[in-house]
Coordinates of C-alpha atoms (C1' of nucleotides) in Angstrom, one line a residue:
Chain A
X191 CA -0.2 -0.1 -0.1
X192 CA 2.1 2.6 -1.2
X193 CA 1.5 5.9 -3.0
X194 CA 3.9 8.0 -5.6
X195 CA 3.6 11.3 -4.5
X196 CA 6.0 12.8 -7.2
X197 CA 3.4 11.8 -10.0
X198 CA 1.7 14.9 -11.6
X199 CA -1.3 13.9 -11.5
X200 CA -1.5 12.8 -7.8
X201 CA 0.4 16.2 -7.2
X202 CA -2.6 17.7 -9.1
X203 CA -5.3 16.4 -7.2
X204 CA -3.8 16.7 -3.6
X205 CA -3.1 20.3 -4.4
X206 CA -6.4 20.9 -5.1
X207 CA -7.2 19.2 -2.3
X208 CA -4.9 20.6 0.9
X209 CA -4.2 23.6 -1.1
X210 CA -1.7 25.0 -4.1
X211 CA 0.9 25.2 -2.3
X212 CA 1.2 22.0 -0.5
X213 CA 4.5 21.2 -1.3
X214 CA 5.9 24.3 -0.2
X215 CA 5.2 24.3 3.2
X216 CA 7.5 23.3 5.8
X217 CA 6.6 19.7 7.5
X218 CA 4.6 18.8 4.3
X219 CA 6.9 16.6 3.2
X220 CA 6.8 14.7 6.3
X221 CA 2.8 14.6 5.9
X222 CA 3.1 13.3 2.3
X223 CA 5.7 10.5 3.0
X224 CA 3.1 9.4 5.6
X225 CA 0.3 9.8 3.8
X226 CA 1.8 7.7 1.0
X227 CA 2.0 4.8 3.3
X228 CA -1.9 4.7 4.1
X229 CA -3.0 5.5 0.8
X230 CA -3.4 3.6 -2.4
X231 CA -3.5 4.1 -6.4
X232 CA -6.7 2.7 -7.5
X233 CA -8.4 2.6 -10.5
X234 CA -12.2 1.7 -11.1
X235 CA -13.7 0.5 -14.6
X236 CA -16.8 2.7 -16.2
X237 CA -20.1 1.6 -14.6
X238 CA -19.0 -0.3 -11.5
X239 CA -19.1 1.2 -8.2
X240 CA -16.2 2.5 -5.9
X241 CA -18.3 2.2 -2.6
X242 CA -22.2 1.6 -2.1
X243 CA -24.4 3.1 0.1
X244 CA -24.4 1.2 3.6
X245 CA -21.0 -0.1 2.8
X246 CA -18.7 0.9 5.8
X247 CA -17.1 3.9 5.5
X248 CA -13.4 2.8 6.1
X249 CA -12.0 4.9 3.1
X250 CA -11.6 8.0 2.1
X251 CA -10.9 9.1 -1.8
X252 CA -9.4 11.6 -4.1
X253 CA -10.1 11.5 -7.7
X254 CA -7.3 11.8 -9.8
X255 CA -8.8 11.4 -13.0
X256 CA -12.1 10.3 -14.7
X257 CA -15.9 11.5 -13.4
X258 CA -17.8 10.3 -10.5
X259 CA -21.6 10.2 -9.9
X260 CA -23.0 10.2 -6.3
X261 CA -26.6 8.9 -5.8
X262 CA -29.0 6.9 -3.4
X263 CA -32.0 5.2 -4.2
X264 CA -35.3 4.9 -2.2
X265 CA -36.7 1.4 -1.3
X266 CA -39.4 2.0 -4.0
X267 CA -36.4 2.5 -6.6
X268 CA -36.7 6.3 -7.2
X269 CA -32.8 7.5 -7.6
X270 CA -31.0 11.0 -6.8
X271 CA -27.8 12.2 -8.1
X272 CA -26.0 14.3 -5.3
X273 CA -22.9 15.4 -7.5
X274 CA -20.8 14.9 -10.3
X275 CA -17.0 14.4 -9.0
X276 CA -13.8 15.3 -11.1
X277 CA -10.2 15.3 -10.9
X278 CA -9.5 16.7 -7.2
X279 CA -12.7 16.1 -5.7
X280 CA -13.1 14.3 -2.3
X281 CA -15.0 11.8 -1.8
X282 CA -16.5 9.9 1.6
X283 CA -16.0 12.1 3.9
X284 CA -18.6 10.8 6.1
X285 CA -18.3 11.1 9.9
X286 CA -21.0 8.3 10.0
X287 CA -19.7 4.6 10.0
X288 CA -21.3 3.7 6.8
X289 CA -21.8 5.3 3.4
X290 CA -24.8 7.5 2.9
X291 CA -24.6 7.4 -0.6
X292 CA -23.0 5.4 -3.3
X293 CA -20.0 6.7 -6.1
X294 CA -20.4 5.5 -9.3
X295 CA -17.8 5.7 -11.9
X296 CA -19.0 7.2 -14.8
X297 CA -16.1 6.3 -16.9
X298 CA -13.0 4.7 -16.1
X299 CA -11.5 6.3 -13.1
X300 CA -8.9 6.2 -11.0
X301 CA -8.7 7.6 -7.4
X302 CA -6.5 7.3 -4.2
X303 CA -8.0 5.1 -1.9
X304 CA -7.1 6.5 1.9
X305 CA -7.3 4.9 5.0
X306 CA -9.9 6.9 7.0
X307 CA -8.3 5.8 10.6
X308 CA -4.5 6.0 9.6
X309 CA -5.4 9.6 7.9
X310 CA -7.3 10.7 11.1
X311 CA -4.3 10.0 13.4
X312 CA -2.1 11.7 10.8
X313 CA -4.3 14.7 11.6
X314 CA -4.1 14.4 14.6
X315 CA -0.1 15.1 14.3
X316 CA -0.5 17.9 11.5
X317 CA -3.2 20.2 12.8
X318 CA -2.7 22.6 9.3
X319 CA -3.7 19.8 8.0
X320 CA -6.4 18.9 9.4
X321 CA -7.5 22.1 9.2
X322 CA -7.3 22.5 5.7
X323 CA -9.5 19.5 5.3
X324 CA -11.8 20.6 7.3
X325 CA -12.2 24.0 5.4
X326 CA -12.5 21.5 2.7
X327 CA -15.8 20.2 4.2
X328 CA -17.1 23.9 4.7
X329 CA -16.4 24.3 0.8
X330 CA -18.2 21.5 0.0
X331 CA -21.5 22.6 2.4
X332 CA -21.0 26.1 0.4
X333 CA -21.6 24.2 -3.1
X334 CA -24.4 22.3 -1.9
X335 CA -26.5 25.3 -0.4
X336 CA -25.7 27.0 -4.0
X337 CA -27.1 23.7 -5.3
X338 CA -30.2 23.8 -2.8
X339 CA -30.7 27.2 -3.9
X340 CA -30.9 26.1 -8.0
X341 CA -33.1 23.3 -7.1
X342 CA -35.5 25.6 -5.3
X343 CA -35.7 28.4 -7.3
X344 CA -35.1 27.6 -11.1
X345 CA -37.6 26.4 -13.8
X346 CA -36.4 23.0 -15.6
X347 CA -34.6 24.9 -18.5
X348 CA -32.6 27.0 -16.1
X349 CA -31.5 24.6 -13.9
X350 CA -30.2 22.7 -16.8
X351 CA -28.4 25.9 -18.3
X352 CA -26.9 26.1 -14.7
X353 CA -25.7 22.7 -15.1
X354 CA -24.1 23.4 -18.4
X355 CA -22.3 26.4 -16.9
X356 CA -21.0 24.4 -13.9
X357 CA -19.5 21.4 -16.2
X358 CA -18.3 24.0 -18.7
X359 CA -16.6 25.5 -15.8
X360 CA -15.3 22.6 -14.0
X361 CA -14.9 20.2 -17.1
X362 CA -13.6 22.8 -19.8
X363 CA -11.8 24.7 -17.5
X364 CA -12.6 28.2 -19.2
X365 CA -12.7 26.7 -22.3
X366 CA -16.2 26.3 -23.7
X367 CA -16.4 23.2 -25.4
X368 CA -16.2 20.0 -23.2
X369 CA -17.2 16.3 -22.9
X370 CA -20.2 15.2 -20.8
X371 CA -19.4 12.4 -19.0
X372 CA -23.0 11.7 -17.8
X373 CA -26.1 10.3 -19.8
X374 CA -29.3 12.1 -20.0
X375 CA -31.2 10.4 -16.9
X376 CA -28.5 11.2 -15.0
X377 CA -29.0 14.6 -15.2
X378 CA -32.6 14.7 -14.9
X379 CA -32.0 12.6 -11.3
X380 CA -29.4 15.4 -10.9
X381 CA -31.8 18.4 -11.3
X382 CA -35.1 16.8 -10.6
X383 CA -36.8 16.4 -13.6
X384 CA -37.9 13.5 -16.1
X385 CA -35.5 12.7 -19.1
X386 CA -38.1 14.2 -21.5
X387 CA -37.4 17.7 -20.1
X388 CA -33.8 17.2 -19.7
X389 CA -33.9 16.6 -23.2
X390 CA -36.2 19.2 -24.6
X391 CA -34.2 21.4 -22.4
X392 CA -30.8 20.7 -24.9
X393 CA -33.0 20.9 -27.9
X394 CA -33.9 24.4 -27.0
X395 CA -31.0 25.6 -26.3
X396 CA -29.6 24.6 -29.6
X397 CA -32.3 25.9 -31.5
X398 CA -31.5 29.5 -29.3
X399 CA -27.9 28.9 -31.2
X400 CA -26.7 29.2 -27.9
X401 CA -24.9 25.8 -27.2
X402 CA -24.0 23.3 -30.0
X403 CA -24.1 19.7 -29.6
X404 CA -22.4 16.7 -31.2
X405 CA -22.9 13.2 -30.6
X406 CA -25.2 13.9 -27.7
X407 CA -22.3 14.4 -25.0
X408 CA -20.2 17.2 -26.9
X409 CA -21.3 20.3 -26.1
X410 CA -19.7 23.6 -27.0
X411 CA -21.1 26.7 -25.3
X412 CA -21.7 29.1 -28.2
X413 CA -23.3 32.1 -26.2
X414 CA -21.8 32.2 -23.1
X415 CA -23.6 35.2 -21.9
X416 CA -26.7 34.4 -23.4
X417 CA -26.5 31.0 -21.3
X418 CA -25.9 33.1 -18.1
X419 CA -28.9 35.3 -19.1
X420 CA -30.6 32.5 -19.4
X421 CA -30.1 30.7 -16.1
X422 CA -30.9 33.8 -14.6
X423 CA -27.5 34.2 -12.7
Chain B
X150 CA -18.7 39.0 28.0
X151 CA -19.3 36.2 29.9
X152 CA -21.5 33.1 29.7
X153 CA -23.1 31.1 32.9
X154 CA -22.4 27.7 31.8
X155 CA -24.2 26.2 34.9
X156 CA -27.9 27.3 33.7
X157 CA -30.2 24.8 32.4
X158 CA -31.0 25.6 28.8
X159 CA -27.3 26.8 28.2
X160 CA -26.1 23.1 29.3
X161 CA -28.8 21.0 26.9
X162 CA -28.0 23.3 24.0
X163 CA -24.1 22.9 24.2
X164 CA -24.8 19.1 24.9
X165 CA -26.6 18.7 21.7
X166 CA -23.8 20.4 19.9
X167 CA -20.4 18.8 21.5
X168 CA -22.0 15.8 22.6
X169 CA -24.2 14.4 25.6
X170 CA -21.7 14.1 28.3
X171 CA -19.6 17.0 27.9
X172 CA -19.8 17.8 31.5
X173 CA -18.1 14.5 32.5
X174 CA -15.2 14.3 30.2
X175 CA -11.9 14.9 32.0
X176 CA -10.6 18.6 30.9
X177 CA -14.0 19.9 29.2
X178 CA -14.8 21.7 32.3
X179 CA -11.5 24.0 31.5
X180 CA -13.0 24.2 28.1
X181 CA -16.5 25.5 29.7
X182 CA -14.5 28.1 31.8
X183 CA -13.0 29.3 28.3
X184 CA -15.9 29.3 26.8
X185 CA -17.4 31.3 28.9
X186 CA -15.2 33.7 28.8
X187 CA -15.7 34.8 24.7
X188 CA -19.2 33.6 25.0
X189 CA -22.2 35.5 25.2
X190 CA -25.9 35.1 25.8
X191 CA -28.1 37.3 23.6
X192 CA -31.8 37.7 22.8
X193 CA -33.2 38.7 19.1
X194 CA -36.7 40.4 18.7
X195 CA -38.9 38.5 16.7
X196 CA -38.7 39.4 13.0
X197 CA -35.2 40.9 13.4
X198 CA -31.6 39.5 12.3
X199 CA -29.1 37.7 14.2
X200 CA -26.6 38.6 11.3
X201 CA -27.0 39.5 7.1
X202 CA -25.9 38.1 4.3
X203 CA -22.3 39.9 3.9
X204 CA -21.8 40.5 7.6
X205 CA -18.1 39.7 8.6
X206 CA -18.5 36.0 10.3
X207 CA -17.0 36.8 13.2
X208 CA -19.3 34.9 15.2
X209 CA -20.5 31.8 15.9
X210 CA -24.1 31.1 17.6
X211 CA -25.8 28.6 19.1
X212 CA -29.9 28.4 19.4
X213 CA -31.0 28.1 23.0
X214 CA -34.8 28.9 22.7
X215 CA -36.9 30.1 19.7
X216 CA -36.9 29.6 16.1
X217 CA -34.3 30.4 13.2
X218 CA -34.8 31.2 9.6
X219 CA -31.6 30.8 7.4
X220 CA -32.3 32.5 3.7
X221 CA -31.0 34.2 0.9
X222 CA -31.8 36.4 -1.3
X223 CA -30.8 37.2 -5.3
X224 CA -30.3 40.6 -6.7
X225 CA -33.6 40.5 -8.3
X226 CA -35.3 40.2 -4.9
X227 CA -36.0 36.1 -4.8
X228 CA -35.7 34.9 -1.9
X229 CA -34.5 30.8 -0.3
X230 CA -34.8 29.7 2.5
X231 CA -32.1 27.0 3.7
X232 CA -33.0 25.6 6.9
X233 CA -34.9 26.3 9.9
X234 CA -33.1 26.0 13.4
X235 CA -33.9 25.2 16.8
X236 CA -32.4 24.4 20.1
X237 CA -29.0 23.0 19.8
X238 CA -28.8 24.0 16.2
X239 CA -25.2 25.7 15.2
X240 CA -25.4 29.1 12.9
X241 CA -22.3 30.8 11.3
X242 CA -19.8 27.7 10.8
X243 CA -18.5 29.3 7.5
X244 CA -14.9 29.2 6.8
X245 CA -15.4 32.3 4.5
X246 CA -14.9 36.2 6.1
X247 CA -18.4 36.8 5.7
X248 CA -21.6 35.0 6.0
X249 CA -23.0 33.7 2.5
X250 CA -26.7 33.6 4.1
X251 CA -28.8 35.9 6.6
X252 CA -30.7 34.4 10.1
X253 CA -33.7 35.6 10.9
X254 CA -35.5 35.1 14.1
X255 CA -39.0 33.8 13.7
X256 CA -39.9 34.7 17.2
X257 CA -38.3 36.2 20.3
X258 CA -34.9 33.6 20.3
X259 CA -32.2 33.8 22.5
X260 CA -28.6 32.4 21.1
X261 CA -25.1 31.7 22.2
X262 CA -22.6 34.4 20.8
X263 CA -18.8 33.0 20.3
X264 CA -16.6 34.9 18.6
X265 CA -14.8 32.7 16.1
X266 CA -11.2 33.6 16.3
X267 CA -11.3 32.8 19.8
X268 CA -13.3 29.8 19.8
X269 CA -10.7 28.5 16.8
X270 CA -8.0 29.3 19.2
X271 CA -9.5 27.5 22.0
X272 CA -9.9 24.5 19.5
X273 CA -6.6 24.2 18.9
X274 CA -5.8 23.6 22.7
X275 CA -8.9 21.1 22.6
X276 CA -8.2 18.9 19.8
X277 CA -11.2 16.6 20.8
X278 CA -13.8 19.3 20.9
X279 CA -12.7 20.7 18.0
X280 CA -13.4 17.2 16.3
X281 CA -16.9 17.7 18.2
X282 CA -17.0 20.4 16.0
X283 CA -16.2 19.2 12.8
X284 CA -18.1 16.3 13.6
X285 CA -21.0 18.2 13.7
X286 CA -20.3 20.2 10.7
X287 CA -20.7 17.0 8.6
X288 CA -23.7 16.0 10.4
X289 CA -25.0 19.2 8.7
X290 CA -23.9 17.9 5.6
X291 CA -25.6 15.1 5.7
X292 CA -28.8 16.7 6.7
X293 CA -28.6 18.9 3.7
X294 CA -28.0 15.8 1.6
X295 CA -31.3 14.8 2.9
X296 CA -33.2 17.9 1.9
X297 CA -31.7 17.6 -1.5
X298 CA -33.1 14.4 -1.8
X299 CA -36.4 15.7 -0.6
X300 CA -36.0 19.1 -3.3
X301 CA -35.4 16.3 -5.8
X302 CA -38.5 14.5 -5.2
X303 CA -41.6 14.5 -7.7
X304 CA -44.7 16.7 -6.2
X305 CA -45.0 19.7 -4.2
X306 CA -47.4 18.1 -1.9
X307 CA -44.9 15.3 -0.9
X308 CA -41.8 17.7 -0.3
X309 CA -44.9 19.2 2.0
X310 CA -45.1 16.0 4.2
X311 CA -41.8 15.6 4.6
X312 CA -41.2 19.0 5.6
X313 CA -44.2 18.0 8.3
X314 CA -42.9 15.0 9.4
X315 CA -39.1 16.9 10.1
X316 CA -41.1 19.9 12.4
X317 CA -42.9 16.9 14.4
X318 CA -40.0 15.3 14.9
X319 CA -37.3 18.2 15.7
X320 CA -40.4 20.6 17.3
X321 CA -42.9 18.1 18.4
X322 CA -40.2 15.6 19.6
X323 CA -42.0 12.3 18.8
X324 CA -45.4 13.7 20.3
X325 CA -47.7 14.4 17.2
X326 CA -48.7 17.7 18.4
X327 CA -47.0 20.9 17.4
X328 CA -46.8 24.8 16.9
X329 CA -45.2 26.3 13.4
X330 CA -43.1 29.4 13.8
X331 CA -42.9 30.2 10.2
X332 CA -45.6 31.4 7.7
X333 CA -46.8 29.4 4.7
X334 CA -44.8 31.8 2.3
X335 CA -41.5 30.8 4.4
X336 CA -41.9 27.1 4.4
X337 CA -43.0 28.0 0.6
X338 CA -39.3 29.4 0.1
X339 CA -38.1 26.7 2.1
X340 CA -39.9 24.2 -0.2
X341 CA -39.6 25.8 -3.8
X342 CA -43.3 26.2 -4.2
X343 CA -46.0 28.9 -4.2
X344 CA -47.4 30.3 -1.5
X345 CA -51.1 29.0 -2.6
X346 CA -49.6 25.7 -3.4
X347 CA -48.3 25.4 0.3
X348 CA -51.7 26.3 1.3
X349 CA -53.4 23.9 -0.9
X350 CA -50.9 20.9 0.3
X351 CA -52.2 21.9 3.8
X352 CA -55.8 22.0 3.1
X353 CA -55.0 18.5 1.0
X354 CA -53.5 16.8 4.1
X355 CA -56.5 18.0 6.2
X356 CA -59.4 17.2 4.1
X357 CA -57.3 13.3 4.0
X358 CA -57.7 13.6 7.8
X359 CA -54.1 13.0 7.9
X360 CA -53.4 16.1 9.8
X361 CA -55.4 18.7 11.8
X362 CA -55.3 22.4 11.7
X363 CA -55.9 24.8 14.1
X364 CA -55.2 28.3 13.8
X365 CA -52.7 27.9 10.9
X366 CA -50.1 27.3 13.1
X367 CA -51.1 24.5 15.9
X368 CA -50.4 21.2 13.6
X369 CA -51.6 17.9 14.6
X370 CA -50.5 14.5 12.7
X371 CA -53.5 12.2 13.0
X372 CA -52.1 9.8 10.7
X373 CA -48.5 9.4 11.3
X374 CA -48.1 6.1 8.9
X375 CA -50.8 7.7 6.6
X376 CA -48.3 10.7 6.2
X377 CA -45.1 9.0 5.9
X378 CA -46.6 6.9 3.2
X379 CA -47.8 10.2 1.2
X380 CA -44.2 11.3 1.7
X381 CA -43.2 8.6 0.3
X382 CA -40.4 7.3 2.5
Chain C
dC225 C1' -65.8 48.3 14.3
dG226 C1' -63.0 48.7 10.5
dA227 C1' -57.5 48.1 8.5
dG228 C1' -54.3 45.0 7.6
dC229 C1' -52.3 40.6 7.5
dC230 C1' -52.1 36.2 6.3
dC231 C1' -54.3 32.2 4.8
dT232 C1' -57.5 29.6 1.9
dT233 C1' -60.1 28.7 -2.4
dG234 C1' -61.8 29.1 -7.5
dA235 C1' -60.5 29.8 -12.4
dT236 C1' -57.3 30.2 -15.9
dG237 C1' -52.6 29.1 -18.2
dC238 C1' -48.5 27.4 -19.0
dA239 C1' -44.6 24.2 -17.7
dT240 C1' -43.7 19.5 -16.4
dT241 C1' -44.7 14.7 -16.5
dT242 C1' -46.1 10.8 -19.2
dC243 C1' -47.4 7.9 -22.9
dA244 C1' -45.9 6.6 -27.2
dA245 C1' -43.7 6.7 -31.1
dC246 C1' -39.4 7.4 -33.8
dG247 C1' -34.1 8.0 -34.8
dA248 C1' -29.6 7.6 -34.5
dA249 C1' -25.7 5.1 -32.7
dT250 C1' -23.4 0.7 -31.1
dG251 C1' -22.8 -4.2 -31.3
dT252 C1' -23.8 -9.2 -32.2
dG253 C1' -24.9 -12.9 -35.1
dG254 C1' -25.4 -14.5 -39.4
Chain D
dC209 C1' -20.7 -7.0 -44.4
dC210 C1' -25.5 -6.7 -43.9
dA211 C1' -29.7 -7.7 -41.1
dC212 C1' -31.2 -7.3 -36.4
dA213 C1' -31.3 -6.2 -31.6
dT214 C1' -30.3 -2.8 -28.2
dT215 C1' -29.5 1.0 -26.1
dC216 C1' -29.8 6.2 -25.7
dG217 C1' -32.2 10.3 -27.4
dT218 C1' -35.4 13.4 -29.7
dT219 C1' -40.0 14.8 -30.7
dG220 C1' -45.0 14.7 -30.3
dA221 C1' -49.6 14.8 -27.9
dA222 C1' -52.7 14.3 -24.0
dA223 C1' -52.7 14.8 -19.3
dT224 C1' -51.7 16.6 -14.8
dG225 C1' -49.2 19.5 -11.8
dC226 C1' -48.3 24.2 -10.4
dA227 C1' -47.9 29.2 -11.0
dT228 C1' -50.5 33.3 -11.5
dC229 C1' -54.1 36.4 -10.6
dA230 C1' -57.8 37.3 -8.3
dA231 C1' -61.2 37.4 -4.6
dG232 C1' -62.8 36.3 -0.3
dG233 C1' -62.4 35.1 5.1
dG234 C1' -60.7 34.9 9.1
dC235 C1' -57.7 36.6 12.7
dT236 C1' -55.7 40.5 15.5
dC237 C1' -55.1 45.2 17.2
dG238 C1' -55.6 49.7 17.0

DNA sequence: CGAGCCCTTGATGCATTTCAACGAATGTGG
DNA sequence: CCACATTCGTTGAAATGCATCAAGGGCTCG
């Protein structure tokens, strides 16, 4: 169980988690050495689960590459998608003994898998790292609050516009062309609408000349200002 | 700026925050002594704000009595209600420099007001307390996730049924009779629906014999099983 | 008693879901 | 390499849910 912390992809992901200048701070190299002892690089194939709702929450994960979907289902089979995660995002930070949702790989995914108990003990000895970690939790809280706001306030098409803007930002990193890793049904279950409404939303934005769609998944934002206006930001 | 930590109401609230056996743990009396130095009991009149969105987030609050509503407004005047808080709930745990929402007193409220910087320094010296505090953050996360799940749920009336069950649990504490501290508009802005739909939802549940309503605010759950069935849990 | 506030109820139109059919892309076996 | 099945997305039509507009009722307080 060792982790190559000199690998660029891993560096990038850890930096986005614990702070950009992680490798510059005094004593952090020690932390990284310890981390590499309790961490492990794992690949997960498209469609399979990193962990499932109800599994003992023994590990914390950091996404290195690929796209992950957090979902939960009711006993009656109704599904809800909580989030889409990408490089640098953290999974499984529950304080509870079991995960309260499942994490599904939308494509081939690599993650860093860290033993929660060991990482906890590391945190006890590196309070600066622990603080950064907990700051991350409140950032997540902040993000979810925004998401809740969107869920409550917007019409279905506006919510979709907001998702596209979010994806353009998180996947496209500023460029206006990106590849959606999830299907229409996933988006529908994320935004709380039907599959058909999602599809109509895409079609509508395309007809308006605001976005372009190739092959269902390849999206280009043609008029970013109009999209923002439409999303009512 | 001193706090009477022997007062029963304060004991109860702190216990619900930091753990039930707070007063029994070794060294925690010391923590409480320090806390009492940086904390203050404050009363807030009905309708006024404990803090507002954009205020510098210098304080953390714990609700002692009364009901609090967390809300946010867009530039265009659209309001969203994030949460209703009661005895023992924590407010203002943002890691950001300003609050990202406002906290309004729904009735006369008393809170413990704690200086964030001082409490932070206390946490540095009492890691056990700090850990409990951060655990609380993830509990909030958990709660909000549930809320998001409900927001994605099918019908408006189902969401309302969820809220009633939640209130029965949190205000009524198991009994089936409780007093709603918020108005129909607040509920509407919380569940992402119109005032009228909220009202119709209440009327519908009343006609079905599932709940009873006196004086608009006094609610009795007559058939808890039916209400759960309706909420589709 | 009247004003003001909040809640309720009704009517109407728009947004969204649901049902259903079709089309595009992908993969499989003959 | 071509039918065929399968999966996923699109589109249309009908039904339903919800918001909006509008009016009325009950409560509280001056």
